[in-house]
Every structure is written in C-alpha cells, then in structure tokens.
Amino acid sequence: MFEFLIEPFTYDFMQIAFFMALGISVVCAVLSCFLVLKSYSLLGDAMSHSVMPGMIVAYALGLPLGVGAFFSSIGCLWLIEFLKERSGLKSDAIIGICFTSFFALGLFLYSKVDSPLHINEILFGNLLGVTKESMQISLTVFAFVLGVIFLLFRRFYAVFFDEINAYIVGLNPKKYYYLMLLILSFVVVFGFSSVGVILVVAMLILPGASAFLLTSRFWLMQIYAVLLSIFSSFVGILASFHSDASTQAVIVITQAFVFVLSLLYSKFKAL
C-alpha cells in the first residue's frame, strides 16, 4: 500500500506536477471562498476563457504570451464592469456574454493566425509537462498572492461579506473589489498554462462551494476549502498515474465527487 502511494512521486516530472497542483490548489481554494461568498464564481470562468485572444495577439506581435493573456483577462473584466453599470442586465448574463464573446474571438484569431498554440493545451493544460523553472515562477506568484490576501484579509472579508457596512467604516469597496480581480487575473494567467482552463475554473469554484456546504464560519470555510483542494489534487494525481488517465480530468472529477459528498453531508446534517 505504501509503495502504491509513493510510486508516482519517485519520478521528477510527477513531483513537479504535484507541487504545481498543490500551489494552485491552495491559492484557488482561498480565492474560491471569496467568489462563492459574493456569488462571483462565474468570474473565474470568464477570466479563464478570456485569455485566448490576448495570447494570439501577443504571439502575432512577438510579445510574451503571458502578457497578452493578462491584458486580455483585464479587458474582459473591464467590459463586464462597464456593462454592469450601464446595461441594466444581471451579472450572470453579462459575465456569460463577455466570456463567450472573448472565447469566440480567441477561436477566430486561432483559425487565422499561424501560432504554436494548441487548443487542447489551452483547455486542458499539460500538468505533467511543467518545467521546474515554470513551477518555481508560478509558485512564487502564488505565494505573493497569498501574502497579499493574508495582509488584507479582514478588509477583503468586510467588503465581500457586507459592502454597505464596509463603506460605512471607511473602506472603498470598489478598490478592494478591483484589487481582488487583479489578483485573480495573476492566478489565472500563471495557472491555466499548466493546468488548463477547465481545471482553473473547477479550482476557483468547487473547493469554496464544497466548504460552504460544510460550515457557516468563513475562516473555517477557508481551511476546509484548502484541505479539500489539496486532497483532490493528491488523489487525482495518484489515480491518474495508476490508471493512465488525464491528470487534470481526474483532479476535477475528484473535486466534483468531494462536492457531492459535501452536499450529502449537509443534507444529512439538516435532518
């Protein structure tokens, strides 16, 4: 049994994949709690799908792909906020319109520009192909993001929990909201290239949703989300190695299974 558990981690590429998955699991779990608390879960989906046109344009201009992805996600967020203030539509409709439009634009540019990008890598990533250098850069960014969230945790919580009360005590809700979106952009840009759009979206929604079903205390929700996300990544990597299946897919399936168990537990506890 012990050999079954440690065998995948005797390979260097599996160790790198695990540490990369561990890093993005923790930072996305923390962010997912704020997104679920404010009902902004679709924002992670929007940002993940909005990076594609920026990457294509960046390649065409000879710029780093990450630069294009970052500005493309920021552009999508700006458009969402612009329409929210002027269109009168509900947030979920606006987010759906923006991220599908950006993704469609990315597919159009992908068909017109000869680039080394592959649509499968954008959607599903290549966790097992992450280099040690890329892992170190991504983990550094994730650590910086966690540091910012830790330093401003009380202010973020005040703004996301009760925007009106935060304004009364002297905080500027919009400033912290935009800062959180900027943080989210960094995580998406440095995460999707290795784990893909689908896994980033899952990690920004499922851990927080599962933890929300287990507790009503936000600090405990954060702990549960992180632990559940780490557990899903470990089990997903282990199971994918022994079953020769897609690592990203198995991690998402594991997270979905954990969500179902959390839902069943919450319903059983309510009886």
Backbone as a ProteinNet text record, in pm:
[ID]
protein_1_A
[PRIMARY]
MFEFLIEPFTYDFMQIAFFMALGISVVCAVLSCFLVLKSYSLLGDAMSHSVMPGMIVAYALGLPLGVGAFFSSIGCLWLIEFLKERSGLKSDAIIGICFTSFFALGLFLYSKVDSPLHINEILFGNLLGVTKESMQISLTVFAFVLGVIFLLFRRFYAVFFDEINAYIVGLNPKKYYYLMLLILSFVVVFGFSSVGVILVVAMLILPGASAFLLTSRFWLMQIYAVLLSIFSSFVGILASFHSDASTQAVIVITQAFVFVLSLLYSKFKAL
[TERTIARY]
82.7	0	86.5	192.6	282	350.3	392.8	456.6	358.5	231.7	128.3	115.4	127.1	110.9	231.9	350.5	471.2	528.9	484.4	543.2	539.7	426.5	424.8	529	561	648.4	796	825	964.6	1016.1	925.3	962	965.3	1066.2	1082	962.5	912.4	803.4	675	656.4	539.3	553.4	675.2	698.6	668.8	715.6	690.2	540.9	473.3	328.8	255.1	298.7	232.5	250.2	372.5	395.7	321.5	314.1	238.4	90	38.2	-103.5	-130.3	-35.5	-50.2	-57.8	31.1	33.5	-93.9	-137.4	-257.6	-382.3	-378.2	-491.3	-513.8	-405.7	-416.8	-465.7	-402.3	-438.7	-578.3	-616.5	-750.9	-857.3	-825.9	-921.1	-951.7	-846.7	-865	-950.3	-919.1	-996.2	-1138.8	-1157.1	-1291.2	-1388.6	-1338.4	-1426.4	-1481.2	-1396.8	-1443.4	-1542	-1513.3	-1600.3	-1736.8	-1736.7	-1863.3	-1941.4	-1870.1	-1934.1	-2008.2	-1951.5	-2009	-2088.3	-2100.9	-2170.5	-2103.7	-1969.8	-1891.8	-1820.5	-1868.5	-1797.1	-1776.5	-1873.6	-1862.3	-1747.9	-1699	-1587.7	-1463.2	-1438.9	-1324.3	-1337.9	-1457.8	-1484.5	-1460.4	-1511.3	-1496	-1349.5	-1272.8	-1132.6	-1052.1	-1084.7	-1011.6	-1034.3	-1156	-1187.8	-1146.1	-1118.4	-1089.5	-943.1	-855.7	-712.2	-672.7	-753.5	-712.4	-685.8	-776.3	-745.5	-619.4	-595	-474.7	-348.5	-352.6	-236	-205.5	-308.2	-289	-231.8	-287.9	-240.3	-95.8	-64.1	71.9	171.2	132.8	221.4	243.8	135.6	145.6	235.8	238.3	319.3	458.6	486.1	616.8	634.5	525.1	530.4	514.5	554	530.9	381.8	348.3	207.1	137.5	210.5	151.2	106.2	179	142.6	7.8	-6.8	-132.6	-247.3	-222.3	-325.8	-371.2	-276.3	-308.9	-395.7	-354.1	-429.7	-564.6	-571.3	-697.7	-797	-750.8	-839	-882	-789.6	-823.9	-928	-911.5	-1007.1	-1146.3	-1151.4	-1279.8	-1344.9	-1265.8	-1319.1	-1369.9	-1294.8	-1338	-1471.1	-1484.6	-1608.4	-1725.8	-1701.2	-1806.3	-1854.7	-1760.5	-1797.4	-1866.3	-1820.3	-1880.3	-2027.1	-2053	-2189.5	-2277.7	-2218.8	-2296.4	-2350	-2270.5	-2309.3	-2404.5	-2407.7	-2483	-2593.8	-2590.2	-2686.2	-2814.1	-2807.2	-2924.2	-2945.9	-2858.7	-2868.8	-2810.1	-2849	-2794.5	-2652.2	-2576.7	-2434	-2407.5	-2489	-2461.7	-2478.6	-2576.3	-2597.5	-2481.2	-2435.8	-2325.4	-2197	-2168.5	-2047.7	-2052.8	-2168.3	-2183.3	-2161.5	-2215.1	-2199.1	-2052	-1984.4	-1845.5	-1749.7	-1760.2	-1659.9	-1681.6	-1807.1	-1829.2	-1782.5	-1800.4	-1756.6	-1604.1	-1536.6	-1390.4	-1336.3	-1397.8	-1350.5	-1374	-1488.8	-1518.3	-1418.8	-1385.9	-1286.4	-1151.2	-1117.6	-993.5	-990.9	-1102.2	-1110.1	-1097.7	-1158	-1148.7	-1003.7	-936.7	-797.1	-708.6	-741.8	-666.2	-671.2	-786	-801.8	-733.7	-702.6	-644.7	-494.9	-444.7	-303	-230.8	-123.4	-44.1	45.2	7.7	82	111.8	206.4	241.3	141.6	41.3	-56.3	-145.8	-182.4	-276.3	-397.4	-514.6	-638.1	-651.6	-602.8	-611.7	-529.1	-412.3	-327.2	-391	-460.9	-527.6	-642.4	-721	-837.1	-798.2	-705.8	-675.9	-538.6	-451.3	-319.8	-231.5	-115.7	-20.9	54.4	-15.8	40	165.9	168.8	284.3	402.6	379.2	487	543.3	502.9	552.2	700.7	777.8	920.8	944.7	1060.6	1094.6	1098.6	1149.2	1157.8	1018	928.1	791.1	721	744.7	684.7	731.6	862.1	916.5	859.7	847	790.2	644.3	566.9	424.4	406.2	484.1	471	509.6	606.7	643.8	528.6	463.2	347.5	234.5	208.1	100.9	130.1	257.2	295.4	275.2	309.7	288.9	140.1	56.6	-88.4	-142.7	-100.1	-145.4	-101.1	19.3	68.3	-18	-56.4	-142.9	-278.8	-335.5	-465.9	-457.1	-348.1	-330.8	-322.4	-246.3	-229.5	-359.8	-440.6	-565.1	-689	-670.8	-781.2	-904.5	-887.1	-1001.8	-1075.4	-1001.2	-1064.2	-1137.9	-1076.2	-1144.9	-1272.8	-1263.8	-1380.4	-1491.4	-1454.2	-1553.6	-1624.6	-1547.8	-1604	-1691.6	-1644.8	-1718.5	-1837.9	-1830.1	-1939.4	-2051.2	-2014.4	-2115.2	-2058.3	-2085.7	-2028.8	-2072.6	-2199.5	-2251.7	-2182.8	-2170.5	-2104.5	-1957.2	-1892.4	-1752.1	-1737.7	-1833	-1830.5	-1849.3	-1934.6	-1962.1	-1838.1	-1761.2	-1641.4	-1521	-1539.3	-1432.8	-1357	-1400	-1334.1	-1397.4	-1316.8	-1366.9	-1390.1	-1514.7	-1541.4	-1491.8	-1507	-1464.5	-1314.6	-1237.6	-1092	-1049.7	-1109.1	-1072.8	-1131.2	-1244.3	-1303.1	-1212.2	-1164.6	-1076.3	-941.3	-893	-768	-782.8	-897.9	-922.6	-928	-987.2	-991.9	-852.2	-768.9	-631.3	-555.4	-574.3	-513.3	-561.8	-690.3	-749.7	-689.5	-662.5	-601.5	-463.2	-382.8	-249.4	-257.8	-349.6	-362.8	-406.1	-501.9	-549.9	-439.1	-365.8	-261.1	-148.4	-108.9	2	-44.3	-174	-224.8	-273.6	-339.4	-402.3	-300.6	-181.8	-83.1	-38.1	-46.1	-3	-119.5	-226.3	-337.4	-457.2	-456	-563.2	-680.9	-765	-880.7	-977.2	-1006.4	-1109.6	-1073.4	-947.2	-906.6	-901.7	-858.5	-857.1	-998.8	-1093.9	-1233.6	-1284.9	-1255.8	-1300.9	-1241.2	-1112.4	-1045.9	-1093.4	-1147.1	-1197.6	-1343.6	-1406.8	-1547.8	-1572.1	-1526.5	-1563.5	-1514	-1387.7	-1345.5	-1427.9	-1450.4	-1530.8	-1674.8	-1730.8	-1869.5	-1883.5	-1786.6	-1789.4	-1776.7	-1683.3	-1661.7	-1781.9	-1847.6	-1966.6	-2076.6	-2083.3	-2184.8	-2151.2	-2025.8	-1980.7	-1981.3	-1972.8	-1965	-2018.9	-2062.7	-2110.7	-2007.6	-1896.2	-1789.1	-1687.3	-1660.3	-1577.9	-1434.3	-1376.5	-1237.6	-1226.4	-1329.7	-1330	-1356.4	-1435.6	-1462.4	-1333	-1247.1	-1117.9	-1032	-1028.2	-947.6	-1000.8	-1132.7	-1192.5	-1165	-1177.6	-1157.3	-1014.8	-917.6	-777.4	-750.3	-798.5	-774.8	-841.6	-963.8	-1035.7	-967	-916.6	-849.3	-717.2	-640.8	-515.3	-543.4	-643.8	-681.1	-719.1	-798.6	-841.5	-723.3	-628.3	-511	-424.9	-404.8	-323.6	-388.4	-517	-589	-594.1	-616	-624.6	-494.2	-382.7	-251.9	-222	-251.7	-226.8	-310.9	-439.6	-530.3	-499.3	-463.5	-433.9	-307	-210.1	-85.5	-111.4	-186.9	-209.6	-314.1	-397.3	-499	-461.8	-347.1	-301.2	-408.9	-463.4	-568.9	-521.1	-600.3	-566.6	-563	-450.1	-434.7	-533.5	-544.8	-635.3	-779.7	-819.2	-956.6	-987	-893.5	-915.7	-922.5	-842.6	-848.4	-984.6	-1036.2	-1167.9	-1276.7	-1269.1	-1367.7	-1364.5	-1243.9	-1230.3	-1293.1	-1268.8	-1328.1	-1480.2	-1531.6	-1677.1	-1734.2	-1662.1	-1705.7	-1706.2	-1604.1	-1597.9	-1715	-1750.1	-1865.5	-1994.1	-2012.6	-2132.4	-2137	-2022.8	-2017.9	-2050	-2000	-2028.6	-2176.7	-2236.7	-2379.5	-2462.5	-2425.8	-2497	-2482.7	-2360.8	-2336.8	-2421.8	-2430.2	-2507.8	-2656.5	-2705	-2845.8	-2872.7	-2777.7	-2793	-2788.7	-2700.6	-2687.5	-2812.5	-2882.6	-3002.4	-3124.5	-3117.5	-3231.3	-3252.3
-120.3	0	125.9	123.1	238.9	262.1	153.6	165.6	221.5	181	231	382.1	433.2	576.5	658	604.1	683.7	661	556.8	525.4	642.5	713.9	825.2	932.4	950.9	1060.4	1022.4	906.5	869.1	926.1	981	1042.6	1194.6	1257.1	1401.7	1477.8	1436.8	1510.1	1500.4	1389.9	1376.2	1463.8	1476.6	1564.7	1709.6	1751.7	1888.2	1910	1812.8	1822.5	1834.2	1756.5	1759.7	1895.4	1949.3	2078.8	2190.8	2180.2	2278.9	2270.1	2148.7	2129	2173.4	2147.3	2187.1	2339.3	2409	2554.9	2617.2	2572	2631.5	2588.2	2470.6	2425	2517.9	2551.9	2635.6	2775.4	2839.6	2977.6	2986.3	2890.9	2892.5	2861.6	2774.7	2742.4	2865.9	2941.8	3064.4	3164.3	3183	3276.3	3228.9	3098	3045.4	3076.7	3083.4	3115.9	3257.8	3351.7	3488.9	3494.9	3422.2	3424.8	3362.9	3252.2	3188.7	3277.5	3340.8	3429.2	3543.2	3595.4	3710	3668.2	3537.5	3485.2	3531.8	3532.9	3574.7	3456.5	3335.7	3217.6	3221	3276.9	3281.2	3370.4	3459.3	3545.5	3464.2	3361.1	3274.4	3207.8	3165.9	3105.9	3207.3	3329.4	3434.4	3465.2	3481.6	3518.4	3406.1	3283.4	3170.2	3158.9	3188.9	3178.9	3303.3	3411.6	3537.2	3553.2	3462.1	3479.6	3445.9	3368.5	3315.3	3422.9	3521	3622.4	3701.4	3728.9	3802.5	3725.3	3594.2	3511.8	3511.3	3501.5	3500	3632.7	3743.4	3876.6	3895.5	3850.8	3864.1	3787.7	3669.4	3591.3	3664	3719.5	3790.2	3913.6	3977	4097.6	4065.8	3938.7	3899.4	3924.7	3932.6	3957.1	3826	3822.2	3702.6	3670.7	3543.4	3504.2	3544	3538.3	3575.2	3719.3	3807.6	3949.3	3966.3	3899.2	3906.9	3848.1	3735.2	3670.6	3761.4	3829.4	3916	4032.9	4101.8	4218.6	4178.5	4059.8	4011.9	3985.8	3925	3899.3	4029.9	4125.8	4256.6	4326.7	4314.6	4373.4	4314.2	4183.5	4117.1	4167	4182.2	4232.4	4374.9	4458.5	4596.5	4600.5	4516.5	4512.6	4466.6	4368.1	4320.3	4433.7	4507	4616.8	4729.3	4756.8	4861.5	4828.6	4704.2	4663.6	4654.6	4615.6	4607.2	4744.5	4848	4982.1	5048.4	5000.7	5072.5	4993.3	4861.4	4782.9	4749	4740.3	4701.4	4551.2	4474.7	4329.2	4275.4	4153.8	4091.2	4043.6	4028.5	3997.2	3866.8	3762.9	3633.4	3638.8	3717.2	3731.7	3806.5	3913.3	3992.5	3911	3837.5	3754.9	3649	3586.1	3485.2	3542.5	3661.4	3727.6	3758.9	3813.3	3857.6	3740.9	3637.9	3531.8	3447.4	3427.9	3354.3	3435.8	3567.1	3653.8	3654.6	3666.1	3665.5	3531	3424	3292	3268.8	3315.4	3302.6	3384.9	3504.8	3587.3	3516	3450.8	3374.7	3261.4	3189.4	3080.6	3134	3250.7	3311.9	3348.3	3413.9	3451.4	3328.1	3224.4	3098.4	3037.1	3051.6	2995.5	3080	3207.1	3297.6	3320.3	3298.6	3324.6	3191.6	3174.5	3052.4	3063.8	2994	3003.4	2863.2	2853.9	2722.8	2675.2	2756.4	2719.7	2607	2519.6	2412.5	2427.7	2417.9	2440.9	2344.1	2221.2	2123.5	2166.2	2225.9	2270.4	2387.5	2474.4	2588.4	2540.8	2446.6	2396.8	2303.4	2212.3	2107	2118.5	2203.9	2222	2100.2	2106.7	1995.2	1989.7	1946.7	1947.6	1862.7	1751.3	1661.9	1713.3	1818.4	1873.3	2003.7	2042.4	2166.8	2153.6	2253.5	2251.8	2302.2	2271.2	2313.4	2465.1	2531.6	2677.9	2740.2	2686.1	2737.6	2717	2601.4	2572.7	2673.7	2702.7	2794.8	2935.2	2979.4	3112.6	3117.2	3015.5	3011.7	3007.1	2923.7	2912.5	3042.7	3114.8	3245.3	3343.7	3344.5	3432.6	3394	3264.2	3218.6	3256.7	3244.6	3281.6	3431.4	3512	3656.7	3689	3621	3642.6	3607.6	3493.8	3453.4	3553	3608.2	3709.3	3833.7	3880.2	3998.4	3971.7	3853.9	3819.1	3811.7	3755.5	3744.5	3882.7	3972.9	4106.7	4186.7	4165.8	4243.1	4158.4	4047.2	3951.3	4015.3	4087	4147.3	4246	4321.2	4419.5	4350.6	4248.9	4173.3	4110.1	4053.5	3987.7	4089.7	4207.7	4311.6	4355.2	4372	4417.5	4310.4	4185.7	4080.1	4031.1	4045.7	3999.9	4103.3	4228.6	4334.7	4464	4488.2	4603.1	4735.5	4744	4868.8	4900.4	4799.3	4820.5	4855.5	4794.5	4826.1	4972.7	5021.7	5162.4	5254.6	5214.6	5295.9	5309.5	5201.3	5205.1	5267.2	5317	5391.7	5320	5198	5125.5	5160.9	5149.7	5172.7	5036.2	4987.3	4852.6	4830.5	4930.5	4914.3	4892.6	4963.1	4949.5	4806.5	4750.7	4615	4510.7	4543	4453.4	4444.2	4559.1	4559.2	4496.1	4513.9	4450.4	4299.2	4250.8	4106.8	4054.8	4130.6	4089.3	4087.4	4183.7	4186.1	4062.9	4028.7	3908.1	3784.7	3781.3	3668.8	3654.4	3767.5	3765.6	3701.1	3737	3677.7	3526.8	3482.4	3339	3265.5	3320.9	3257.4	3248.7	3358.5	3362.5	3264.1	3256.9	3168.9	3026.1	3004	2871.2	2796.1	2868.4	2797.8	2735.9	2794.9	2743.4	2602.5	2567.6	2434.5	2341.2	2392	2303	2320.4	2424.4	2441.9	2520.4	2566.3	2647.9	2571.8	2447.4	2371.2	2348.5	2312.7	2286.5	2415.5	2525.4	2653.2	2691.4	2676.6	2708.2	2620.6	2490.8	2398	2434.3	2468.9	2501.3	2633.8	2722.3	2850.8	2843	2729.2	2715.6	2602.8	2481.7	2363.3	2362.9	2398.8	2395.1	2486.8	2609.4	2702.9	2658.6	2602.6	2554.7	2437.4	2346	2230.7	2275.8	2366	2414.3	2492.9	2564.2	2642.5	2552.2	2429.3	2334.3	2272.9	2284.7	2219.4	2309.8	2441.4	2532.9	2670.3	2743.8	2880.3	2982.9	2935.9	3025.6	3042.1	3167.4	3191.6	3143.3	3165.5	3122.1	2970.5	2900.1	2754.7	2708.6	2787.5	2759.7	2764.2	2860.6	2872.1	2748.1	2702.7	2585.2	2461.3	2441	2325.5	2328.2	2445.7	2457.7	2419.2	2467.4	2437	2287.5	2230.6	2088.2	2000.2	2033.3	1954.9	1966.6	2085.1	2105.8	2029.8	2032.7	1957.3	1807.4	1760.9	1619.5	1577.9	1660.5	1628.1	1622.3	1713.8	1714.8	1591.6	1555.5	1437.8	1310.8	1293.7	1174.5	1172.5	1290.9	1298.1	1258.7	1308.8	1274.5	1126.4	1076.4	936	844.2	873.5	789.7	797.6	916.4	931.1	855.6	853.2	781.4	631.1	575.7	430.6	386.6	481.3	445.7	493.4	563.8	617.6	705.4	796.1	886.4	1030.8	1123	1264.6	1314	1369.9	1415.6	1525.9	1624.9	1736.4	1687.6	1595.7	1545.7	1471	1389.3	1310.4	1402.2	1508.6	1604	1670.7	1713.4	1777.7	1679.4	1556	1454.7	1430.6	1426.1	1408.2	1524.8	1647.1	1764.4	1760.4	1718.1	1706.8	1601.8	1490.4	1384.2	1435.4	1513.1	1571.9	1666.8	1741.6	1831.9	1754	1644.2	1561	1507.6	1461.8	1413	1525.3	1645.1	1759.9	1793.9	1785.2	1811.9	1709.8	1583.8	1477.4	1494.5	1531.9	1553.6	1668.2	1777.2	1893.4	1860	1778.2	1739.7	1644	1553.8	1458.2	1530.1	1630	1706.8	1787.6	1828.6	1911.5	1831.3	1697.3	1613.9	1612.8
0	0	0	82.7	89.4	-45.3	-110.2	-240.9	-344.2	-332.3	-423.6	-411.5	-289.8	-265.9	-309.8	-292	-319.4	-458.6	-527.4	-657.7	-755.8	-770.6	-867.5	-837.5	-709.9	-669.3	-670.3	-722.8	-744.7	-876.7	-956.2	-1084.7	-1068.4	-1127.8	-1114.5	-1171.5	-1288.1	-1351.4	-1268.1	-1195.7	-1109.7	-984.9	-935.5	-821	-857.8	-977	-1023.3	-1041.7	-1101.8	-1123.3	-989.8	-891.5	-760.7	-693.9	-693.8	-629.7	-702.9	-835.4	-911.9	-877.9	-874	-839.4	-696.4	-607.8	-468.2	-455.9	-526.3	-519.7	-572.2	-688.6	-747.1	-671.3	-607.6	-526.4	-408.3	-339.9	-220.5	-255.3	-353.5	-385.3	-445.1	-528.9	-587.8	-483	-387.1	-281.1	-196.9	-163.3	-85	-162.3	-290.3	-373	-393.9	-406.6	-434.4	-321.4	-198	-85	-98.7	-138.7	-159.8	-276.4	-383.6	-501	-469.9	-395	-357.1	-260.5	-166.3	-68.6	-137.3	-245.1	-315.5	-439	-461.3	-580	-709.3	-707.4	-823.8	-889.8	-867	-916.6	-1067.4	-1140	-1286	-1333.4	-1245.6	-1286	-1317.1	-1238.3	-1266.6	-1401.3	-1434.3	-1564.5	-1675.4	-1655.2	-1756.8	-1782.5	-1676.2	-1691.9	-1756	-1720.9	-1778.1	-1928.3	-1971.5	-2114.3	-2193	-2121.7	-2190.9	-2230.2	-2185.6	-2210.6	-2353.8	-2422	-2552.1	-2657.7	-2678.7	-2781.7	-2750.9	-2622.2	-2585.9	-2617.1	-2596.9	-2627.4	-2776.9	-2857	-3002.9	-3050.4	-3001.4	-3040.3	-2993.5	-2871.8	-2819.4	-2907.2	-2950.1	-3037.6	-3169.8	-3225.8	-3353.9	-3342.6	-3224.1	-3203.7	-3149.9	-3126.8	-3074.9	-2927.1	-2852.5	-2708.5	-2632.4	-2504.9	-2423.5	-2415.5	-2423.5	-2423.8	-2294.1	-2183.1	-2055.2	-2049.6	-2119.1	-2122.8	-2192.9	-2305.8	-2378.7	-2299.4	-2232.2	-2152.1	-2039	-1974.3	-1861.9	-1907.8	-2012.7	-2058.5	-2118.3	-2175.6	-2228.1	-2115	-2006.5	-1891.7	-1825.6	-1816.3	-1760	-1848.7	-1981.6	-2073.7	-2058	-2036.4	-2015.2	-1886	-1781.2	-1654.6	-1668	-1740	-1760.8	-1836.4	-1938.5	-2016.4	-1929.7	-1842.4	-1752.1	-1661.7	-1603.6	-1513.7	-1589.9	-1711	-1793.8	-1823.3	-1860.6	-1892.8	-1768.6	-1655.3	-1531	-1491	-1514.1	-1473.8	-1571.9	-1696.7	-1799.5	-1869.6	-1859.5	-1937.9	-1862.9	-1730.2	-1653.3	-1647	-1711.1	-1707.1	-1577.5	-1540.4	-1421.5	-1448.5	-1339.4	-1350.4	-1424	-1396.8	-1459.2	-1610.3	-1656.7	-1800.8	-1865.4	-1799.7	-1853.4	-1858.1	-1751.8	-1747.7	-1857.2	-1875.3	-1979.8	-2118.8	-2142.2	-2272.2	-2298.9	-2197.2	-2215.8	-2235.7	-2151.5	-2164	-2289.3	-2332.7	-2457	-2577.4	-2570.9	-2681.3	-2692	-2578	-2578.8	-2626.1	-2580.7	-2620.2	-2769.3	-2819.7	-2963	-3045.1	-2994.4	-3063.1	-3064.8	-2954.1	-2948.8	-3048.7	-3063.2	-3160.9	-3302.6	-3326.9	-3460.8	-3493.4	-3398.9	-3420.4	-3433.1	-3356.9	-3361.8	-3501.5	-3567.6	-3701.6	-3808.6	-3775	-3873	-3856	-3736.1	-3708.3	-3689.2	-3763.5	-3752.4	-3629.3	-3521	-3395.4	-3342.7	-3249.7	-3193	-3087.9	-3058.4	-2956	-3005	-2913.3	-2943.6	-2852.9	-2911.5	-2837.2	-2720.3	-2736.6	-2628.3	-2506.8	-2532.3	-2421.6	-2348.3	-2423.4	-2360.2	-2272.1	-2323.5	-2249.9	-2136.3	-2163.8	-2067.8	-2002.4	-2056.7	-1998.8	-2016	-1952.4	-1958.7	-1826.3	-1723	-1588.9	-1577.6	-1648.2	-1640.7	-1722.3	-1801.4	-1882.7	-1828.6	-1708.3	-1649.1	-1614.7	-1653.5	-1623	-1480.3	-1428.1	-1291.7	-1281.7	-1385.7	-1385.6	-1384.4	-1467.9	-1472.2	-1338.9	-1279	-1148.6	-1044.4	-1043.1	-943.6	-961.5	-1087.2	-1113.3	-1068	-1104.3	-1068.3	-917.1	-848.9	-703.6	-634.5	-690.9	-636	-647.4	-763.7	-783.9	-689.2	-675.7	-586.9	-442.1	-400.9	-264.4	-242.1	-342.4	-333.6	-320.3	-399.9	-395	-256.8	-202.5	-69.4	37.1	19.2	112.5	111.8	-6.3	-18.3	45.7	18	75.3	227.9	278.8	423.8	488.6	427.4	483.6	481.1	378	361.9	388.1	459.3	475.5	537.7	647.1	715.4	626.2	547.3	458.7	344.3	286.8	181.7	236.2	355.7	415.2	440.2	492.6	519.2	391.5	285.6	158.4	94.2	93.4	27.1	109.8	243.1	328.5	337	354.1	367.1	309.9	184.5	114.3	174.9	216.8	272.7	406	492	620.8	602.4	502.6	474	433.4	357	314.3	434.3	527.8	646	734	746.6	833.2	763.4	641	575.3	465.5	431.3	323.2	189.7	86.1	-50.1	-115.3	-116.9	-168.7	-310.2	-396.4	-535.4	-546.2	-463.9	-468.3	-434.9	-331.6	-291.5	-385.1	-443.7	-543.4	-666.4	-714.1	-831.3	-797.8	-675.9	-634.5	-634.3	-587.7	-589.5	-733.3	-823.2	-963.3	-1025	-985.8	-1035.1	-985.2	-859.3	-802.6	-877.2	-903.2	-974.9	-1114.6	-1178.6	-1312	-1308	-1209	-1195.4	-1179.1	-1095.1	-1069	-1195.9	-1267.2	-1389.9	-1494.1	-1513.3	-1615.6	-1583.2	-1456.6	-1419.4	-1391.1	-1392.9	-1366.8	-1488.4	-1580.8	-1692.1	-1787.4	-1798.8	-1894	-1858.5	-1731.1	-1690.1	-1665.1	-1605.3	-1571.2	-1663.7	-1748	-1844.1	-1789.5	-1882.1	-1847.6	-1757.4	-1792.1	-1722.5	-1576.6	-1549.3	-1411.1	-1330	-1389.6	-1318.7	-1277.5	-1369.3	-1339.1	-1225.1	-1233.5	-1129.3	-994.2	-992.3	-866.6	-808.2	-891.5	-843.8	-800.2	-819	-783	-683.1	-716.3	-638.6	-492.5	-462.9	-321.6	-232.1	-278.9	-199.7	-186.5	-294.5	-290.4	-193.9	-196.5	-106.1	38.8	66	202.6	253.4	163.4	200.6	255.2	204	249	384.6	426.4	549.1	671.1	651.4	764.8	727.5	828.4	807.9	853.1	908	952.1	840.4	805.4	687.9	707.1	825.6	848	838.8	887.8	879.3	735.7	665.8	524.8	443.7	476.2	408.6	433.3	557.3	592.4	521.5	525.5	459.1	308.8	248.1	103.8	65.1	141.9	113.5	130.5	240.3	265.9	160.5	122.8	21.9	-114.1	-145.2	-273.1	-279.2	-169.5	-163.9	-174.6	-102.5	-107	-248.9	-316.9	-453.6	-549.4	-532.5	-619.8	-596.5	-470.5	-438.3	-493.4	-465	-512.8	-664.9	-726.1	-871.9	-938.7	-885.3	-942	-922.1	-804.3	-774.2	-863.7	-872.3	-951.5	-1100.6	-1149.4	-1292.2	-1330.3	-1238.6	-1265.1	-1278.5	-1187.4	-1187	-1290.7	-1335.2	-1435.4	-1574.8	-1587.1	-1715	-1778.2	-1697.7	-1743.8	-1734.7	-1788.9	-1785.5	-1640.9	-1600.2	-1461.9	-1428.1	-1517.2	-1491	-1478.4	-1566.9	-1565.6	-1436.2	-1390.5	-1269	-1147.1	-1145.4	-1033.7	-1028.2	-1143.9	-1148.1	-1106.1	-1154.2	-1116.4	-965.6	-908.9	-764.3	-688.6	-736.8	-672.2	-682.2	-796.4	-813.1	-717.9	-701	-610.2	-465.9	-429.1	-295	-273.5	-377.9	-367.8	-342.2	-412.6	-392.7	-249.3	-199.4	-61	37.7	10	97.2	95	-22.8	-36.1	41.3	28.4	100.4	251.6	293.8	436.9	490.2	413.7	458.5	468.2	374.7	378.1	494.9	519.6	629.9	764.7	774.2	899.5	928.7	821.1	838.8	883.8	873.4	912.8	1064.7
[MASK]
+++++++++++++++++++++++++++++++++++++++++++++++++++++++++++++++++++++++++++++++++++++++++++++++++++++++++++++++++++++++++++++++++++++++++++++++++++++++++++++++++++++++++++++++++++++++++++++++++++++++++++++++++++++++++++++++++++++++++++++++++++++++++++++++++++++++++++++++

